[in-house]
Amino acid sequence: MKKKNLFLGLIVGLIVLIGLSGFAAKKETGKLVVGFDASFPPFEYLDEKTGELAGFDLDLMKAIGAELGMEVELKNVSWDGIIPGLLTGNYNVIASGMTITEERKQVVNFSDPYINAGLVIITPAGETGIQSPQDLAGKQVAVQINSTGDLAATEMQKDQGIKIAAIKRFNSATDAFLELKNGSAEAVIMDLPVAGAQIKANPGLYQIVGEPFTTEEYGLALRKNDTELLAKINKALATIKANGKYDEIYH
């Protein structure tokens, strides 16, 4: 999802913790411990019918683990603390619909991109007053905190002269959409696949305005010193893309 960014404080405050991650990274466990925030369907979510964690990222990591012959352990964590949790060794991979950005690359290493996504504006179905980012002036806009949607809204407000009335920040993407559903926000800025999942789950409730106004790539995030594991994950990712497993998961 270089904006004078919401991550500056995170980068400054957490850079010291990178040294702590070295101790955890030296342990050879044969296990991929995966951190994610299960409030970002279709990438990671709790399936209400089965009570099980599900989603594209989780299936992708299971396929990567199988390719590497490594056990995969899943850890559902808060998005707002997901990078600190990686740096302090609570898990060794983040797979949570995380956009590769220059700010984040100062703190973590990313795998090769595994999906392309872009930001879109979502409004209530039938709304005609918002057709572009410029139309967000004077509007209440909901985003997921510290997401690229949050960064984009902040940039619009501060650098592009679009006078958004208020940016409402929520810990989960689903909460941002709930704010729109309740009429307490007039638009949501969110990744296209996530918006599509919400529209599918709530027929007739939301609509996407126009085309994506950014191009974004998701990557798996690892600690800076886990270079050997990063190389293995990239190789496994390339293999499952070549053998058709990736396409099977995607569809």
mmCIF file of C-alpha atoms in Angstrom:
data_model
loop_
_atom_site.group_PDB
_atom_site.id
_atom_site.type_symbol
_atom_site.label_atom_id
_atom_site.label_comp_id
_atom_site.label_asym_id
_atom_site.label_seq_id
_atom_site.Cartn_x
_atom_site.Cartn_y
_atom_site.Cartn_z
ATOM 1 C CA MET A 1 0.000 0.000 0.000
ATOM 2 C CA LYS A 2 7.040 7.924 0.019
ATOM 3 C CA LYS A 3 4.880 9.527 1.776
ATOM 4 C CA LYS A 4 5.697 11.413 4.971
ATOM 5 C CA ASN A 5 4.438 8.473 6.623
ATOM 6 C CA LEU A 6 2.704 6.896 9.518
ATOM 7 C CA PHE A 7 5.574 4.415 9.704
ATOM 8 C CA LEU A 8 8.327 6.907 10.550
ATOM 9 C CA GLY A 9 7.804 6.507 14.270
ATOM 10 C CA LEU A 10 7.598 2.745 13.829
ATOM 11 C CA ILE A 11 10.867 2.654 11.911
ATOM 12 C CA VAL A 12 12.710 4.818 14.411
ATOM 13 C CA GLY A 13 11.307 3.023 17.418
ATOM 14 C CA LEU A 14 11.759 -0.499 16.128
ATOM 15 C CA ILE A 15 15.098 -0.373 14.370
ATOM 16 C CA VAL A 16 16.726 -1.151 17.713
ATOM 17 C CA LEU A 17 14.672 -4.309 17.937
ATOM 18 C CA ILE A 18 16.174 -5.726 14.760
ATOM 19 C CA GLY A 19 19.186 -6.749 16.783
ATOM 20 C CA LEU A 20 16.917 -8.716 19.113
ATOM 21 C CA SER A 21 15.516 -10.633 16.185
ATOM 22 C CA GLY A 22 18.927 -12.051 15.400
ATOM 23 C CA PHE A 23 18.757 -14.378 18.391
ATOM 24 C CA ALA A 24 15.413 -15.813 17.314
ATOM 25 C CA ALA A 25 16.479 -16.062 13.693
ATOM 26 C CA LYS A 26 19.510 -18.229 14.523
ATOM 27 C CA LYS A 27 17.314 -21.052 15.792
ATOM 28 C CA GLU A 28 16.871 -23.784 13.176
ATOM 29 C CA THR A 29 13.394 -25.165 13.759
ATOM 30 C CA GLY A 30 12.177 -26.505 10.417
ATOM 31 C CA LYS A 31 8.985 -24.546 11.042
ATOM 32 C CA LEU A 32 7.428 -21.548 9.339
ATOM 33 C CA VAL A 33 5.665 -19.506 11.997
ATOM 34 C CA VAL A 34 3.330 -17.185 10.119
ATOM 35 C CA GLY A 35 1.876 -13.966 11.532
ATOM 36 C CA PHE A 36 -1.292 -12.550 9.991
ATOM 37 C CA ASP A 37 -4.369 -10.513 10.893
ATOM 38 C CA ALA A 38 -7.495 -12.570 10.199
ATOM 39 C CA SER A 39 -9.690 -9.575 9.410
ATOM 40 C CA PHE A 40 -8.711 -9.099 5.780
ATOM 41 C CA PRO A 41 -10.843 -11.364 3.563
ATOM 42 C CA PRO A 42 -10.210 -12.936 1.104
ATOM 43 C CA PHE A 43 -6.552 -13.071 2.190
ATOM 44 C CA GLU A 44 -7.065 -14.120 5.814
ATOM 45 C CA TYR A 45 -10.270 -14.419 7.803
ATOM 46 C CA LEU A 46 -12.246 -16.596 10.178
ATOM 47 C CA ASP A 47 -14.742 -18.731 8.269
ATOM 48 C CA GLU A 48 -17.948 -18.295 10.261
ATOM 49 C CA LYS A 49 -19.425 -21.526 8.881
ATOM 50 C CA THR A 50 -16.528 -23.756 9.897
ATOM 51 C CA GLY A 51 -14.906 -21.717 12.665
ATOM 52 C CA GLU A 52 -11.576 -22.254 10.889
ATOM 53 C CA LEU A 53 -8.994 -19.733 9.743
ATOM 54 C CA ALA A 54 -8.967 -19.469 5.965
ATOM 55 C CA GLY A 55 -7.771 -17.322 3.095
ATOM 56 C CA PHE A 56 -5.429 -16.982 0.148
ATOM 57 C CA ASP A 57 -2.340 -16.090 2.188
ATOM 58 C CA LEU A 58 -2.795 -19.039 4.540
ATOM 59 C CA ASP A 59 -3.207 -21.500 1.673
ATOM 60 C CA LEU A 60 -0.192 -19.957 -0.037
ATOM 61 C CA MET A 61 1.988 -20.367 3.059
ATOM 62 C CA LYS A 62 0.837 -23.975 3.487
ATOM 63 C CA ALA A 63 1.858 -24.650 -0.119
ATOM 64 C CA ILE A 64 5.235 -22.972 0.436
ATOM 65 C CA GLY A 65 5.717 -24.985 3.622
ATOM 66 C CA ALA A 66 4.901 -28.231 1.804
ATOM 67 C CA GLU A 67 7.366 -27.353 -0.948
ATOM 68 C CA LEU A 68 10.091 -26.688 1.646
ATOM 69 C CA GLY A 69 9.189 -29.678 3.813
ATOM 70 C CA MET A 70 8.523 -27.340 6.745
ATOM 71 C CA GLU A 71 5.661 -27.355 9.228
ATOM 72 C CA VAL A 72 3.487 -24.213 9.100
ATOM 73 C CA GLU A 73 2.225 -22.693 12.350
ATOM 74 C CA LEU A 74 -0.355 -19.914 12.104
ATOM 75 C CA LYS A 75 -0.550 -16.966 14.507
ATOM 76 C CA ASN A 76 -3.470 -14.549 14.313
ATOM 77 C CA VAL A 77 -2.280 -11.129 15.546
ATOM 78 C CA SER A 78 -3.325 -7.490 15.449
ATOM 79 C CA TRP A 79 -2.385 -5.635 12.264
ATOM 80 C CA ASP A 80 -1.177 -2.608 14.189
ATOM 81 C CA GLY A 81 1.483 -4.708 15.949
ATOM 82 C CA ILE A 82 2.289 -7.135 13.174
ATOM 83 C CA ILE A 83 5.757 -5.779 12.264
ATOM 84 C CA PRO A 84 6.893 -5.406 15.904
ATOM 85 C CA GLY A 85 5.840 -9.020 16.471
ATOM 86 C CA LEU A 86 8.025 -10.145 13.582
ATOM 87 C CA LEU A 87 11.031 -8.168 14.795
ATOM 88 C CA THR A 88 10.800 -9.546 18.325
ATOM 89 C CA GLY A 89 10.674 -13.129 17.069
ATOM 90 C CA ASN A 90 7.038 -14.094 17.668
ATOM 91 C CA TYR A 91 6.938 -15.457 14.107
ATOM 92 C CA ASN A 92 9.354 -15.522 11.191
ATOM 93 C CA VAL A 93 7.086 -14.618 8.268
ATOM 94 C CA ILE A 94 4.260 -12.109 7.829
ATOM 95 C CA ALA A 95 1.663 -13.216 5.292
ATOM 96 C CA SER A 96 -1.140 -10.699 5.663
ATOM 97 C CA GLY A 97 -1.883 -8.877 2.425
ATOM 98 C CA MET A 98 1.061 -6.565 3.084
ATOM 99 C CA THR A 99 1.936 -4.123 0.328
ATOM 100 C CA ILE A 100 5.618 -3.693 -0.451
ATOM 101 C CA THR A 101 6.522 -0.073 0.334
ATOM 102 C CA GLU A 102 9.791 1.802 0.667
ATOM 103 C CA GLU A 103 8.971 2.628 4.293
ATOM 104 C CA ARG A 104 8.434 -0.996 5.240
ATOM 105 C CA LYS A 105 11.533 -2.085 3.330
ATOM 106 C CA GLN A 106 13.598 -0.038 5.759
ATOM 107 C CA VAL A 107 12.505 -2.401 8.545
ATOM 108 C CA VAL A 108 11.839 -5.786 6.897
ATOM 109 C CA ASN A 109 12.815 -7.749 3.808
ATOM 110 C CA PHE A 110 10.119 -8.735 1.338
ATOM 111 C CA SER A 111 9.776 -11.823 -0.792
ATOM 112 C CA ASP A 112 9.215 -11.563 -4.502
ATOM 113 C CA PRO A 113 5.738 -10.103 -5.110
ATOM 114 C CA TYR A 114 2.996 -12.714 -5.103
ATOM 115 C CA ILE A 115 -0.045 -10.686 -6.140
ATOM 116 C CA ASN A 116 -0.884 -7.360 -7.711
ATOM 117 C CA ALA A 117 -3.510 -5.194 -6.078
ATOM 118 C CA GLY A 118 -4.514 -1.551 -6.192
ATOM 119 C CA LEU A 119 -6.454 0.864 -4.026
ATOM 120 C CA VAL A 120 -10.053 1.691 -4.850
ATOM 121 C CA ILE A 121 -12.757 3.897 -3.402
ATOM 122 C CA ILE A 122 -15.868 2.115 -2.151
ATOM 123 C CA THR A 123 -19.176 3.892 -1.536
ATOM 124 C CA PRO A 124 -22.725 2.787 -0.724
ATOM 125 C CA ALA A 125 -24.453 1.257 -3.743
ATOM 126 C CA GLY A 126 -26.225 3.911 -5.808
ATOM 127 C CA GLU A 127 -24.059 6.786 -4.557
ATOM 128 C CA THR A 128 -23.244 9.146 -7.441
ATOM 129 C CA GLY A 129 -21.557 12.056 -5.670
ATOM 130 C CA ILE A 130 -18.136 10.391 -5.425
ATOM 131 C CA GLN A 131 -16.513 9.521 -8.734
ATOM 132 C CA SER A 132 -12.813 10.169 -8.058
ATOM 133 C CA PRO A 133 -10.359 10.864 -5.216
ATOM 134 C CA GLN A 134 -11.003 14.602 -5.649
ATOM 135 C CA ASP A 135 -14.653 14.016 -4.700
ATOM 136 C CA LEU A 136 -13.566 12.866 -1.235
ATOM 137 C CA ALA A 137 -13.173 16.518 -0.224
ATOM 138 C CA GLY A 138 -15.493 17.230 2.672
ATOM 139 C CA LYS A 139 -16.250 13.532 3.175
ATOM 140 C CA GLN A 140 -15.765 11.099 6.077
ATOM 141 C CA VAL A 141 -13.416 8.364 4.840
ATOM 142 C CA ALA A 142 -12.824 5.022 6.605
ATOM 143 C CA VAL A 143 -9.539 3.090 6.293
ATOM 144 C CA GLN A 144 -7.619 0.337 8.036
ATOM 145 C CA ILE A 145 -4.989 1.904 10.276
ATOM 146 C CA ASN A 146 -1.402 1.862 8.950
ATOM 147 C CA SER A 147 -2.564 0.368 5.659
ATOM 148 C CA THR A 148 -1.748 1.831 2.274
ATOM 149 C CA GLY A 149 -5.331 3.080 2.183
ATOM 150 C CA ASP A 150 -4.528 5.060 5.317
ATOM 151 C CA LEU A 151 -1.335 6.383 3.727
ATOM 152 C CA ALA A 152 -3.150 7.309 0.514
ATOM 153 C CA ALA A 153 -5.898 9.179 2.376
ATOM 154 C CA THR A 154 -3.285 10.996 4.465
ATOM 155 C CA GLU A 155 -1.356 11.974 1.347
ATOM 156 C CA MET A 156 -4.528 13.242 -0.311
ATOM 157 C CA GLN A 157 -5.309 15.354 2.732
ATOM 158 C CA LYS A 158 -1.822 16.714 3.403
ATOM 159 C CA ASP A 159 -0.029 16.786 0.052
ATOM 160 C CA GLN A 160 -2.682 16.820 -2.662
ATOM 161 C CA GLY A 161 -4.961 19.474 -1.238
ATOM 162 C CA ILE A 162 -8.013 17.191 -1.078
ATOM 163 C CA LYS A 163 -9.719 18.412 2.060
ATOM 164 C CA ILE A 164 -11.074 15.143 3.438
ATOM 165 C CA ALA A 165 -13.256 16.068 6.409
ATOM 166 C CA ALA A 166 -12.017 13.171 8.559
ATOM 167 C CA ILE A 167 -9.999 9.988 8.127
ATOM 168 C CA LYS A 168 -11.516 7.309 10.357
ATOM 169 C CA ARG A 169 -8.952 4.640 11.184
ATOM 170 C CA PHE A 170 -9.889 1.113 12.258
ATOM 171 C CA ASN A 171 -7.879 -1.911 13.317
ATOM 172 C CA SER A 172 -9.560 -4.151 10.742
ATOM 173 C CA ALA A 173 -10.760 -3.769 7.183
ATOM 174 C CA THR A 174 -14.141 -5.209 8.123
ATOM 175 C CA ASP A 175 -14.641 -2.480 10.739
ATOM 176 C CA ALA A 176 -13.976 0.175 8.092
ATOM 177 C CA PHE A 177 -16.722 -1.329 5.932
ATOM 178 C CA LEU A 178 -19.057 -1.534 8.918
ATOM 179 C CA GLU A 179 -18.583 2.218 9.398
ATOM 180 C CA LEU A 180 -19.674 2.718 5.779
ATOM 181 C CA LYS A 181 -22.632 0.365 6.223
ATOM 182 C CA ASN A 182 -23.782 2.266 9.307
ATOM 183 C CA GLY A 183 -23.664 5.586 7.472
ATOM 184 C CA SER A 184 -20.918 6.991 9.685
ATOM 185 C CA ALA A 185 -18.520 7.183 6.730
ATOM 186 C CA GLU A 186 -19.213 8.139 3.130
ATOM 187 C CA ALA A 187 -16.393 6.166 1.531
ATOM 188 C CA VAL A 188 -13.764 3.516 2.223
ATOM 189 C CA ILE A 189 -10.312 3.368 0.652
ATOM 190 C CA MET A 190 -9.198 -0.260 0.423
ATOM 191 C CA ASP A 191 -7.325 -2.829 -1.674
ATOM 192 C CA LEU A 192 -9.320 -4.007 -4.696
ATOM 193 C CA PRO A 193 -9.414 -7.744 -3.778
ATOM 194 C CA VAL A 194 -10.637 -6.936 -0.268
ATOM 195 C CA ALA A 195 -13.280 -4.585 -1.649
ATOM 196 C CA GLY A 196 -14.395 -7.313 -4.052
ATOM 197 C CA ALA A 197 -14.753 -9.795 -1.203
ATOM 198 C CA GLN A 198 -16.880 -7.344 0.803
ATOM 199 C CA ILE A 199 -19.140 -6.659 -2.190
ATOM 200 C CA LYS A 200 -19.577 -10.388 -2.791
ATOM 201 C CA ALA A 201 -20.430 -10.974 0.876
ATOM 202 C CA ASN A 202 -22.889 -8.036 0.979
ATOM 203 C CA PRO A 203 -24.786 -7.989 -2.343
ATOM 204 C CA GLY A 204 -26.336 -4.647 -3.209
ATOM 205 C CA LEU A 205 -24.728 -2.829 -0.302
ATOM 206 C CA TYR A 206 -21.474 -1.400 -1.720
ATOM 207 C CA GLN A 207 -19.992 -0.339 -5.039
ATOM 208 C CA ILE A 208 -16.472 0.322 -6.323
ATOM 209 C CA VAL A 209 -15.942 3.753 -7.834
ATOM 210 C CA GLY A 210 -14.088 3.563 -11.159
ATOM 211 C CA GLU A 211 -10.735 1.820 -11.500
ATOM 212 C CA PRO A 212 -7.900 1.352 -8.985
ATOM 213 C CA PHE A 213 -6.002 4.625 -8.554
ATOM 214 C CA THR A 214 -2.759 2.921 -7.452
ATOM 215 C CA THR A 215 -0.758 -0.135 -8.440
ATOM 216 C CA GLU A 216 0.453 -2.246 -5.537
ATOM 217 C CA GLU A 217 2.236 -5.524 -4.965
ATOM 218 C CA TYR A 218 1.940 -7.782 -1.931
ATOM 219 C CA GLY A 219 4.955 -9.542 -0.469
ATOM 220 C CA LEU A 220 5.780 -11.859 2.424
ATOM 221 C CA ALA A 221 7.773 -9.992 5.096
ATOM 222 C CA LEU A 222 10.778 -11.415 6.957
ATOM 223 C CA ARG A 223 13.389 -10.068 9.347
ATOM 224 C CA LYS A 224 16.387 -8.418 7.734
ATOM 225 C CA ASN A 225 18.829 -11.126 8.798
ATOM 226 C CA ASP A 226 16.695 -14.086 7.671
ATOM 227 C CA THR A 227 18.237 -13.992 4.202
ATOM 228 C CA GLU A 228 18.607 -17.775 3.871
ATOM 229 C CA LEU A 229 14.948 -18.351 4.681
ATOM 230 C CA LEU A 230 13.965 -15.551 2.281
ATOM 231 C CA ALA A 231 15.872 -17.254 -0.562
ATOM 232 C CA LYS A 232 14.146 -20.561 0.193
ATOM 233 C CA ILE A 233 10.708 -18.946 0.239
ATOM 234 C CA ASN A 234 11.342 -17.153 -3.054
ATOM 235 C CA LYS A 235 12.440 -20.427 -4.644
ATOM 236 C CA ALA A 236 9.358 -22.239 -3.322
ATOM 237 C CA LEU A 237 7.114 -19.405 -4.509
ATOM 238 C CA ALA A 238 8.588 -19.634 -8.001
ATOM 239 C CA THR A 239 8.106 -23.415 -7.996
ATOM 240 C CA ILE A 240 4.435 -23.339 -7.045
ATOM 241 C CA LYS A 241 3.808 -20.641 -9.650
ATOM 242 C CA ALA A 242 5.464 -22.846 -12.283
ATOM 243 C CA ASN A 243 3.727 -26.109 -11.338
ATOM 244 C CA GLY A 244 0.190 -24.701 -11.227
ATOM 245 C CA LYS A 245 -0.332 -24.847 -7.467
ATOM 246 C CA TYR A 246 -0.426 -21.044 -7.192
ATOM 247 C CA ASP A 247 -3.150 -20.807 -9.857
ATOM 248 C CA GLU A 248 -5.144 -23.495 -8.051
ATOM 249 C CA ILE A 249 -5.031 -21.492 -4.801
ATOM 250 C CA TYR A 250 -5.789 -18.222 -6.607
ATOM 251 C CA HIS A 251 -8.911 -19.559 -8.290
#
